[in-house]
Amino acid sequence: MEHIGPGPINPSLLNLQKDHVSTNIWNGREVTFRARYNFRQQLPSAPVLEVIRNTTFGYILDICTIEINNHLITTLVERWRPETHTFHLPVGECTVTIEYVAYQLGLPINGAHVTSITSGNWEMICHNLLGAIPTDKQIMGQRIQMSWLDSAFVVLPQDVDDVVIEQQARAFILRMIGVFLMLDTSGSRVHLMYLPLLEDLSQTYQYSWGSVVLACLHRGICRAAIISHQIEIEGCLHLLQSWAYDRIPMLAPRVGATSNHQITTNIPGHATNIIRSMLDRLRIDQFVWTPYRNITYVGPIPDVARARVPLICFALVEWHAADRVMRQFGLQQPIPEDPINLEKQHKMDLRGKNDYN
């Protein structure tokens, strides 16, 4: 008898179907996921800008603001399997890899794990590294309000020294982390655990920040894919959306014929069902496996981009399933190993753990 229903015929590998969002959709309970996306580039003053450009985050300054298509993000979440950390499409498995992070964001993907203390005297740390102390209302647990970063570091005072300039640079980078790179579902706070890693801005290149961005994105999609009451998605959705546009060009907006600035698309704004149908009928020639094969401006990509390794961001651990998507590296796809069971790791985070290190 032909299999009719959501999810796999054989549940031995994909064993989370009963909790997967696709089951909800099959039963007629629609959900549109929403991006907590408020990234607006308001560049700092020239001296601060120069300092940031000399850090690993300098390339982020050149990224333009784009609108996030919640309907596209929703259809991608529906295709995501937390068991394999890949999207399941008619043409095969695919995923956002750390190689793609390096191309899109210019962040290092090879280096030390991003981990350090997650609790401490944050008032003193802020005083030393930012030159200002937030009030009790501005620090909530171990997270700082983004509005404080916006208001306290808007103007660079006259006749400042290098110490103050670096303090303002740290504040701006912390804001970039909170509103763009490692965005959480609140969209209004950023964890202060990243701040000590910015103490020596000349050493930011030693950390694998690209792995952190991808780990947070994977965790955000995993949380959204499992049925819950949460409709906001955390992580760098700008990265996810650009990945979809590059891999499936028919989904991407196009420049209008009458204006170089008019962005148009054949997909209506409220078109989740249309995008689902397009993905259901996706042909192998409509998916671009290696869109950046001939691009060299970011330099050589290290071999770790093809590694089957954990992605670590403090207490958060996700899996880089490169062995399941070897066609994205221009290679033949062998039978992959069984995926790592991350059920225990998926339950680990720092939410509500204000004094947990």
mmCIF file of C-alpha atoms in Angstrom:
data_model
loop_
_atom_site.group_PDB
_atom_site.id
_atom_site.type_symbol
_atom_site.label_atom_id
_atom_site.label_comp_id
_atom_site.label_asym_id
_atom_site.label_seq_id
_atom_site.Cartn_x
_atom_site.Cartn_y
_atom_site.Cartn_z
ATOM 1 C CA MET A 1 0.000 0.000 0.000
ATOM 2 C CA GLU A 2 1.366 3.434 -0.894
ATOM 3 C CA HIS A 3 2.546 5.472 2.067
ATOM 4 C CA ILE A 4 0.306 8.482 2.651
ATOM 5 C CA GLY A 5 1.164 10.886 5.433
ATOM 6 C CA PRO A 6 3.879 13.162 6.720
ATOM 7 C CA GLY A 7 7.373 12.051 7.478
ATOM 8 C CA PRO A 8 9.352 8.895 6.785
ATOM 9 C CA ILE A 9 8.062 5.435 5.908
ATOM 10 C CA ASN A 10 10.744 3.922 8.144
ATOM 11 C CA PRO A 11 11.046 5.810 11.466
ATOM 12 C CA SER A 12 14.250 4.113 12.605
ATOM 13 C CA LEU A 13 16.398 7.103 11.578
ATOM 14 C CA LEU A 14 13.949 10.016 11.658
ATOM 15 C CA ASN A 15 12.393 9.162 15.001
ATOM 16 C CA LEU A 16 10.999 12.592 15.989
ATOM 17 C CA GLN A 17 8.117 12.658 13.514
ATOM 18 C CA LYS A 18 5.365 12.629 16.132
ATOM 19 C CA ASP A 19 6.732 15.925 17.476
ATOM 20 C CA HIS A 20 7.738 17.397 14.107
ATOM 21 C CA VAL A 21 6.024 20.505 12.765
ATOM 22 C CA SER A 22 5.100 18.686 9.534
ATOM 23 C CA THR A 23 2.684 16.507 11.522
ATOM 24 C CA ASN A 24 0.925 19.664 12.705
ATOM 25 C CA ILE A 25 0.587 20.900 9.133
ATOM 26 C CA TRP A 26 -0.698 17.545 7.926
ATOM 27 C CA ASN A 27 -3.417 17.769 10.594
ATOM 28 C CA GLY A 28 -4.486 21.223 9.383
ATOM 29 C CA ARG A 29 -2.861 23.339 12.106
ATOM 30 C CA GLU A 30 -0.934 25.970 10.145
ATOM 31 C CA VAL A 31 1.876 27.962 11.709
ATOM 32 C CA THR A 32 3.950 30.758 10.195
ATOM 33 C CA PHE A 33 7.262 31.243 11.906
ATOM 34 C CA ARG A 34 8.393 34.779 12.535
ATOM 35 C CA ALA A 35 11.881 36.213 12.482
ATOM 36 C CA ARG A 36 12.957 38.350 15.422
ATOM 37 C CA TYR A 37 15.026 40.361 12.992
ATOM 38 C CA ASN A 38 15.863 43.975 13.741
ATOM 39 C CA PHE A 39 19.298 44.328 12.139
ATOM 40 C CA ARG A 40 19.754 47.885 10.979
ATOM 41 C CA GLN A 41 23.210 49.062 10.132
ATOM 42 C CA GLN A 42 23.861 52.444 11.729
ATOM 43 C CA LEU A 43 27.605 52.619 11.532
ATOM 44 C CA PRO A 44 29.630 54.078 14.419
ATOM 45 C CA SER A 45 32.042 56.998 14.162
ATOM 46 C CA ALA A 46 35.147 56.676 11.984
ATOM 47 C CA PRO A 47 37.696 55.843 14.742
ATOM 48 C CA VAL A 48 35.446 53.094 16.124
ATOM 49 C CA LEU A 49 34.734 51.831 12.622
ATOM 50 C CA GLU A 50 38.450 51.518 11.896
ATOM 51 C CA VAL A 51 38.973 49.387 15.002
ATOM 52 C CA ILE A 52 36.071 47.069 14.115
ATOM 53 C CA ARG A 53 37.310 46.632 10.548
ATOM 54 C CA ASN A 54 40.571 45.300 11.967
ATOM 55 C CA THR A 55 38.706 42.553 13.855
ATOM 56 C CA THR A 56 37.152 39.362 12.546
ATOM 57 C CA PHE A 57 33.766 41.132 12.482
ATOM 58 C CA GLY A 58 34.808 43.777 9.952
ATOM 59 C CA TYR A 59 33.153 42.093 6.968
ATOM 60 C CA ILE A 60 29.749 42.193 8.716
ATOM 61 C CA LEU A 61 29.791 45.983 8.411
ATOM 62 C CA ASP A 62 29.310 45.699 4.633
ATOM 63 C CA ILE A 63 26.210 43.491 4.793
ATOM 64 C CA CYS A 64 23.071 45.292 3.673
ATOM 65 C CA THR A 65 19.746 45.144 5.458
ATOM 66 C CA ILE A 66 17.233 42.782 3.863
ATOM 67 C CA GLU A 67 13.681 41.805 4.676
ATOM 68 C CA ILE A 68 13.202 38.289 5.976
ATOM 69 C CA ASN A 69 10.515 36.291 4.140
ATOM 70 C CA ASN A 70 8.747 34.520 6.998
ATOM 71 C CA HIS A 71 6.905 32.238 4.556
ATOM 72 C CA LEU A 72 10.145 31.010 3.016
ATOM 73 C CA ILE A 73 11.661 30.468 6.469
ATOM 74 C CA THR A 74 8.536 28.537 7.490
ATOM 75 C CA THR A 75 8.784 26.133 4.549
ATOM 76 C CA LEU A 76 12.471 25.544 5.274
ATOM 77 C CA VAL A 77 11.738 24.739 8.925
ATOM 78 C CA GLU A 78 9.129 22.230 7.761
ATOM 79 C CA ARG A 79 11.838 20.466 5.719
ATOM 80 C CA TRP A 80 14.423 20.476 8.522
ATOM 81 C CA ARG A 81 15.136 17.291 10.440
ATOM 82 C CA PRO A 82 16.730 17.747 13.899
ATOM 83 C CA GLU A 83 17.897 14.133 13.744
ATOM 84 C CA THR A 84 20.215 14.755 10.772
ATOM 85 C CA HIS A 85 20.637 18.562 10.823
ATOM 86 C CA THR A 86 19.730 18.677 7.151
ATOM 87 C CA PHE A 87 16.845 19.833 4.970
ATOM 88 C CA HIS A 88 15.089 16.946 3.217
ATOM 89 C CA LEU A 89 14.143 17.903 -0.346
ATOM 90 C CA PRO A 90 13.144 15.835 -3.402
ATOM 91 C CA VAL A 91 16.701 16.281 -4.760
ATOM 92 C CA GLY A 92 18.290 14.945 -1.561
ATOM 93 C CA GLU A 93 19.631 16.219 1.733
ATOM 94 C CA CYS A 94 21.248 19.650 2.018
ATOM 95 C CA THR A 95 22.193 22.027 4.799
ATOM 96 C CA VAL A 96 23.881 25.296 5.710
ATOM 97 C CA THR A 97 27.555 24.409 6.221
ATOM 98 C CA ILE A 98 30.362 26.303 7.898
ATOM 99 C CA GLU A 99 31.892 26.734 4.441
ATOM 100 C CA TYR A 100 28.835 28.799 3.509
ATOM 101 C CA VAL A 101 29.218 30.854 6.706
ATOM 102 C CA ALA A 102 32.783 31.692 5.689
ATOM 103 C CA TYR A 103 31.672 32.810 2.224
ATOM 104 C CA GLN A 104 28.666 34.831 3.386
ATOM 105 C CA LEU A 105 29.891 36.397 6.634
ATOM 106 C CA GLY A 106 33.673 36.275 6.300
ATOM 107 C CA LEU A 107 33.998 34.800 9.800
ATOM 108 C CA PRO A 108 36.737 32.286 10.701
ATOM 109 C CA ILE A 109 35.585 28.661 10.831
ATOM 110 C CA ASN A 110 38.816 27.201 12.151
ATOM 111 C CA GLY A 111 40.131 28.062 15.598
ATOM 112 C CA ALA A 112 39.393 27.832 19.301
ATOM 113 C CA HIS A 113 35.930 26.974 20.573
ATOM 114 C CA VAL A 114 33.906 29.986 21.662
ATOM 115 C CA THR A 115 33.471 29.245 25.334
ATOM 116 C CA SER A 116 34.406 30.940 28.581
ATOM 117 C CA ILE A 117 32.708 32.011 31.806
ATOM 118 C CA THR A 118 28.933 32.342 31.691
ATOM 119 C CA SER A 119 28.469 34.007 35.079
ATOM 120 C CA GLY A 120 30.360 36.632 36.993
ATOM 121 C CA ASN A 121 30.376 40.209 38.208
ATOM 122 C CA TRP A 122 28.936 41.681 35.016
ATOM 123 C CA GLU A 123 28.859 45.236 36.375
ATOM 124 C CA MET A 124 32.621 45.124 36.894
ATOM 125 C CA ILE A 125 33.201 43.420 33.517
ATOM 126 C CA CYS A 126 31.093 46.075 31.776
ATOM 127 C CA HIS A 127 32.994 48.813 33.597
ATOM 128 C CA ASN A 128 36.356 47.408 32.506
ATOM 129 C CA LEU A 129 35.510 46.494 28.900
ATOM 130 C CA LEU A 130 32.764 48.990 28.000
ATOM 131 C CA GLY A 131 33.600 51.904 30.279
ATOM 132 C CA ALA A 132 30.026 52.103 31.599
ATOM 133 C CA ILE A 133 27.949 50.262 34.172
ATOM 134 C CA PRO A 134 24.332 49.309 33.361
ATOM 135 C CA THR A 135 21.678 49.504 36.038
ATOM 136 C CA ASP A 136 19.968 46.473 37.589
ATOM 137 C CA LYS A 137 17.008 47.032 35.269
ATOM 138 C CA GLN A 138 19.253 46.986 32.213
ATOM 139 C CA ILE A 139 20.851 43.656 33.155
ATOM 140 C CA MET A 140 18.331 40.826 33.203
ATOM 141 C CA GLY A 141 20.028 37.727 34.567
ATOM 142 C CA GLN A 142 23.151 37.558 32.438
ATOM 143 C CA ARG A 143 21.749 39.429 29.442
ATOM 144 C CA ILE A 144 22.013 43.118 28.715
ATOM 145 C CA GLN A 145 19.306 45.201 27.098
ATOM 146 C CA MET A 146 20.123 46.146 23.528
ATOM 147 C CA SER A 147 18.481 49.525 24.084
ATOM 148 C CA TRP A 148 21.210 50.333 26.647
ATOM 149 C CA LEU A 149 23.915 49.551 24.095
ATOM 150 C CA ASP A 150 22.091 51.751 21.577
ATOM 151 C CA SER A 151 21.707 54.727 23.911
ATOM 152 C CA ALA A 152 24.939 54.607 25.918
ATOM 153 C CA PHE A 153 27.320 54.366 22.965
ATOM 154 C CA VAL A 154 25.713 56.479 20.260
ATOM 155 C CA VAL A 155 28.132 59.416 20.284
ATOM 156 C CA LEU A 156 31.896 59.236 20.595
ATOM 157 C CA PRO A 157 33.035 62.050 22.922
ATOM 158 C CA GLN A 158 35.619 64.581 21.756
ATOM 159 C CA ASP A 159 39.324 64.052 22.453
ATOM 160 C CA VAL A 160 38.980 60.407 23.527
ATOM 161 C CA ASP A 161 41.895 58.011 23.840
ATOM 162 C CA ASP A 162 42.335 54.537 22.328
ATOM 163 C CA VAL A 163 40.867 52.879 25.411
ATOM 164 C CA VAL A 164 37.487 54.590 24.963
ATOM 165 C CA ILE A 165 37.483 53.906 21.220
ATOM 166 C CA GLU A 166 38.021 50.180 21.865
ATOM 167 C CA GLN A 167 35.273 50.206 24.508
ATOM 168 C CA GLN A 168 32.834 51.645 21.971
ATOM 169 C CA ALA A 169 33.993 49.071 19.404
ATOM 170 C CA ARG A 170 33.249 46.241 21.869
ATOM 171 C CA ALA A 171 29.779 47.676 22.504
ATOM 172 C CA PHE A 172 29.034 47.790 18.770
ATOM 173 C CA ILE A 173 30.303 44.229 18.200
ATOM 174 C CA LEU A 174 28.210 43.003 21.134
ATOM 175 C CA ARG A 175 25.195 44.622 19.498
ATOM 176 C CA MET A 176 26.051 42.931 16.174
ATOM 177 C CA ILE A 177 26.095 39.599 17.995
ATOM 178 C CA GLY A 178 22.760 40.236 19.689
ATOM 179 C CA VAL A 179 20.758 41.608 16.764
ATOM 180 C CA PHE A 180 22.261 39.700 13.847
ATOM 181 C CA LEU A 181 24.760 36.887 14.372
ATOM 182 C CA MET A 182 23.390 35.079 17.453
ATOM 183 C CA LEU A 183 19.917 36.593 17.698
ATOM 184 C CA ASP A 184 17.656 35.020 20.345
ATOM 185 C CA THR A 185 13.871 34.940 20.411
ATOM 186 C CA SER A 186 13.608 38.032 22.602
ATOM 187 C CA GLY A 187 15.351 40.197 20.007
ATOM 188 C CA SER A 188 16.008 42.806 22.700
ATOM 189 C CA ARG A 189 18.849 41.373 24.806
ATOM 190 C CA VAL A 190 22.290 39.863 24.290
ATOM 191 C CA HIS A 191 24.171 37.523 26.614
ATOM 192 C CA LEU A 192 27.181 39.123 28.264
ATOM 193 C CA MET A 193 29.166 35.872 28.107
ATOM 194 C CA TYR A 194 30.517 37.008 24.710
ATOM 195 C CA LEU A 195 32.001 40.225 26.143
ATOM 196 C CA PRO A 196 35.127 38.765 27.848
ATOM 197 C CA LEU A 197 36.091 37.182 24.505
ATOM 198 C CA LEU A 198 36.306 40.717 23.079
ATOM 199 C CA GLU A 199 38.775 41.980 25.689
ATOM 200 C CA ASP A 200 41.690 41.834 23.232
ATOM 201 C CA LEU A 201 40.150 42.815 19.896
ATOM 202 C CA SER A 202 43.340 41.859 18.064
ATOM 203 C CA GLN A 203 42.746 38.232 19.112
ATOM 204 C CA THR A 204 39.199 37.837 17.770
ATOM 205 C CA TYR A 205 40.558 35.899 14.771
ATOM 206 C CA GLN A 206 41.679 33.012 16.986
ATOM 207 C CA TYR A 207 38.091 31.890 17.661
ATOM 208 C CA SER A 208 35.820 29.919 15.331
ATOM 209 C CA TRP A 209 33.039 32.509 15.298
ATOM 210 C CA GLY A 210 31.595 30.982 12.131
ATOM 211 C CA SER A 211 30.940 27.732 13.994
ATOM 212 C CA VAL A 212 29.134 29.683 16.719
ATOM 213 C CA VAL A 213 26.833 31.440 14.245
ATOM 214 C CA LEU A 214 25.974 28.124 12.601
ATOM 215 C CA ALA A 215 25.444 26.360 15.931
ATOM 216 C CA CYS A 216 22.964 29.047 17.020
ATOM 217 C CA LEU A 217 21.154 28.873 13.670
ATOM 218 C CA HIS A 218 20.916 25.088 13.818
ATOM 219 C CA ARG A 219 19.599 25.241 17.374
ATOM 220 C CA GLY A 220 17.001 27.818 16.347
ATOM 221 C CA ILE A 221 15.737 25.694 13.445
ATOM 222 C CA CYS A 222 15.752 22.548 15.580
ATOM 223 C CA ARG A 223 13.622 24.236 18.245
ATOM 224 C CA ALA A 224 11.192 25.540 15.646
ATOM 225 C CA ALA A 225 10.899 22.171 13.864
ATOM 226 C CA ILE A 226 9.729 20.406 17.002
ATOM 227 C CA ILE A 227 6.107 21.225 17.834
ATOM 228 C CA SER A 228 5.859 23.916 20.485
ATOM 229 C CA HIS A 229 4.083 27.205 21.109
ATOM 230 C CA GLN A 230 7.120 29.172 19.943
ATOM 231 C CA ILE A 231 6.732 30.896 16.585
ATOM 232 C CA GLU A 232 9.823 33.117 16.797
ATOM 233 C CA ILE A 233 13.058 31.662 15.452
ATOM 234 C CA GLU A 234 16.484 32.480 16.808
ATOM 235 C CA GLY A 235 19.723 32.535 14.889
ATOM 236 C CA CYS A 236 21.065 34.372 11.841
ATOM 237 C CA LEU A 237 18.079 34.027 9.506
ATOM 238 C CA HIS A 238 19.761 36.395 7.046
ATOM 239 C CA LEU A 239 22.256 33.542 6.531
ATOM 240 C CA LEU A 240 19.520 30.927 6.108
ATOM 241 C CA GLN A 241 17.538 33.016 3.631
ATOM 242 C CA SER A 242 20.563 33.891 1.487
ATOM 243 C CA TRP A 243 21.519 30.195 1.489
ATOM 244 C CA ALA A 244 18.077 29.322 0.104
ATOM 245 C CA TYR A 245 18.300 32.032 -2.561
ATOM 246 C CA ASP A 246 21.733 30.847 -3.683
ATOM 247 C CA ARG A 247 20.796 27.169 -3.764
ATOM 248 C CA ILE A 248 17.291 27.526 -5.241
ATOM 249 C CA PRO A 249 17.470 30.617 -7.497
ATOM 250 C CA MET A 250 13.805 30.417 -8.509
ATOM 251 C CA LEU A 251 12.913 31.434 -4.926
ATOM 252 C CA ALA A 252 15.125 34.519 -4.963
ATOM 253 C CA PRO A 253 13.923 38.095 -5.579
ATOM 254 C CA ARG A 254 14.919 39.658 -8.881
ATOM 255 C CA VAL A 255 15.795 43.188 -9.914
ATOM 256 C CA GLY A 256 12.922 44.744 -11.822
ATOM 257 C CA ALA A 257 13.313 45.417 -15.552
ATOM 258 C CA THR A 258 12.485 49.119 -15.235
ATOM 259 C CA SER A 259 14.641 49.955 -12.228
ATOM 260 C CA ASN A 260 17.903 48.689 -10.864
ATOM 261 C CA HIS A 261 16.574 49.233 -7.362
ATOM 262 C CA GLN A 262 13.150 47.625 -7.688
ATOM 263 C CA ILE A 263 13.192 44.137 -6.214
ATOM 264 C CA THR A 264 10.462 41.850 -7.518
ATOM 265 C CA THR A 265 9.612 38.180 -7.280
ATOM 266 C CA ASN A 266 7.074 35.849 -8.819
ATOM 267 C CA ILE A 267 6.097 34.577 -5.375
ATOM 268 C CA PRO A 268 3.255 36.505 -3.647
ATOM 269 C CA GLY A 269 3.935 37.835 -0.172
ATOM 270 C CA HIS A 270 1.623 35.405 1.649
ATOM 271 C CA ALA A 271 2.605 32.300 -0.225
ATOM 272 C CA THR A 272 3.637 29.515 2.120
ATOM 273 C CA ASN A 273 1.570 26.987 0.165
ATOM 274 C CA ILE A 274 3.096 28.121 -3.135
ATOM 275 C CA ILE A 275 6.649 27.771 -1.812
ATOM 276 C CA ARG A 276 5.781 24.336 -0.399
ATOM 277 C CA SER A 277 4.508 23.282 -3.803
ATOM 278 C CA MET A 278 7.647 24.606 -5.515
ATOM 279 C CA LEU A 279 9.839 22.610 -3.141
ATOM 280 C CA ASP A 280 7.675 19.502 -3.605
ATOM 281 C CA ARG A 281 8.285 19.664 -7.366
ATOM 282 C CA LEU A 282 11.931 20.716 -7.153
ATOM 283 C CA ARG A 283 14.083 19.134 -9.879
ATOM 284 C CA ILE A 284 17.770 18.315 -9.633
ATOM 285 C CA ASP A 285 18.634 20.958 -12.249
ATOM 286 C CA GLN A 286 16.893 23.642 -10.150
ATOM 287 C CA PHE A 287 19.192 23.162 -7.153
ATOM 288 C CA VAL A 288 22.689 24.684 -7.204
ATOM 289 C CA TRP A 289 25.016 22.463 -5.207
ATOM 290 C CA THR A 290 28.197 24.568 -5.506
ATOM 291 C CA PRO A 291 27.294 28.249 -6.072
ATOM 292 C CA TYR A 292 30.679 29.527 -4.801
ATOM 293 C CA ARG A 293 32.992 27.052 -6.459
ATOM 294 C CA ASN A 294 34.935 29.680 -8.436
ATOM 295 C CA ILE A 295 35.001 32.431 -5.796
ATOM 296 C CA THR A 296 38.352 33.054 -4.106
ATOM 297 C CA TYR A 297 38.001 36.468 -2.434
ATOM 298 C CA VAL A 298 37.662 34.975 1.056
ATOM 299 C CA GLY A 299 40.880 32.988 0.651
ATOM 300 C CA PRO A 300 41.308 29.220 0.902
ATOM 301 C CA ILE A 301 38.613 27.417 2.885
ATOM 302 C CA PRO A 302 40.151 25.014 5.461
ATOM 303 C CA ASP A 303 39.446 21.294 5.279
ATOM 304 C CA VAL A 304 37.426 21.543 8.493
ATOM 305 C CA ALA A 305 34.588 22.856 6.296
ATOM 306 C CA ARG A 306 34.005 19.252 5.191
ATOM 307 C CA ALA A 307 34.445 17.741 8.650
ATOM 308 C CA ARG A 308 31.815 15.834 10.611
ATOM 309 C CA VAL A 309 32.290 17.709 13.875
ATOM 310 C CA PRO A 310 30.353 19.292 16.749
ATOM 311 C CA LEU A 311 29.600 23.008 16.634
ATOM 312 C CA ILE A 312 30.120 24.503 20.089
ATOM 313 C CA CYS A 313 28.904 27.753 21.597
ATOM 314 C CA PHE A 314 29.295 27.651 25.372
ATOM 315 C CA ALA A 315 26.633 25.182 26.618
ATOM 316 C CA LEU A 316 25.120 24.816 23.151
ATOM 317 C CA VAL A 317 26.249 21.861 21.010
ATOM 318 C CA GLU A 318 24.975 21.158 17.500
ATOM 319 C CA TRP A 319 26.283 18.889 14.752
ATOM 320 C CA HIS A 320 27.890 19.724 11.421
ATOM 321 C CA ALA A 321 26.606 16.924 9.183
ATOM 322 C CA ALA A 322 28.969 17.547 6.264
ATOM 323 C CA ASP A 323 29.165 13.825 5.482
ATOM 324 C CA ARG A 324 25.492 13.873 4.469
ATOM 325 C CA VAL A 325 25.863 16.730 1.947
ATOM 326 C CA MET A 326 29.110 16.008 0.107
ATOM 327 C CA ARG A 327 27.553 17.199 -3.171
ATOM 328 C CA GLN A 328 27.674 20.706 -1.702
ATOM 329 C CA PHE A 329 31.471 20.397 -1.809
ATOM 330 C CA GLY A 330 31.516 19.144 -5.408
ATOM 331 C CA LEU A 331 32.062 15.528 -4.318
ATOM 332 C CA GLN A 332 30.189 12.290 -4.802
ATOM 333 C CA GLN A 333 27.764 11.446 -2.006
ATOM 334 C CA PRO A 334 28.566 8.136 -0.255
ATOM 335 C CA ILE A 335 26.294 6.438 2.255
ATOM 336 C CA PRO A 336 26.717 8.589 5.405
ATOM 337 C CA GLU A 337 27.231 7.346 8.919
ATOM 338 C CA ASP A 338 24.291 7.236 11.307
ATOM 339 C CA PRO A 339 23.697 10.708 12.770
ATOM 340 C CA ILE A 340 24.826 11.541 16.285
ATOM 341 C CA ASN A 341 21.978 11.468 18.807
ATOM 342 C CA LEU A 342 21.820 15.005 20.200
ATOM 343 C CA GLU A 343 18.590 14.607 22.170
ATOM 344 C CA LYS A 344 20.406 15.236 25.455
ATOM 345 C CA GLN A 345 22.396 18.169 24.037
ATOM 346 C CA HIS A 346 19.236 19.750 22.605
ATOM 347 C CA LYS A 347 17.917 20.047 26.149
ATOM 348 C CA MET A 348 21.013 21.906 27.358
ATOM 349 C CA ASP A 349 21.133 25.689 27.308
ATOM 350 C CA LEU A 350 21.569 28.632 29.665
ATOM 351 C CA ARG A 351 17.941 29.756 29.788
ATOM 352 C CA GLY A 352 16.947 30.616 33.334
ATOM 353 C CA LYS A 353 20.393 29.663 34.662
ATOM 354 C CA ASN A 354 21.476 33.070 35.941
ATOM 355 C CA ASP A 355 24.217 31.734 38.221
ATOM 356 C CA TYR A 356 25.175 28.697 36.132
ATOM 357 C CA ASN A 357 28.716 28.542 34.783
#
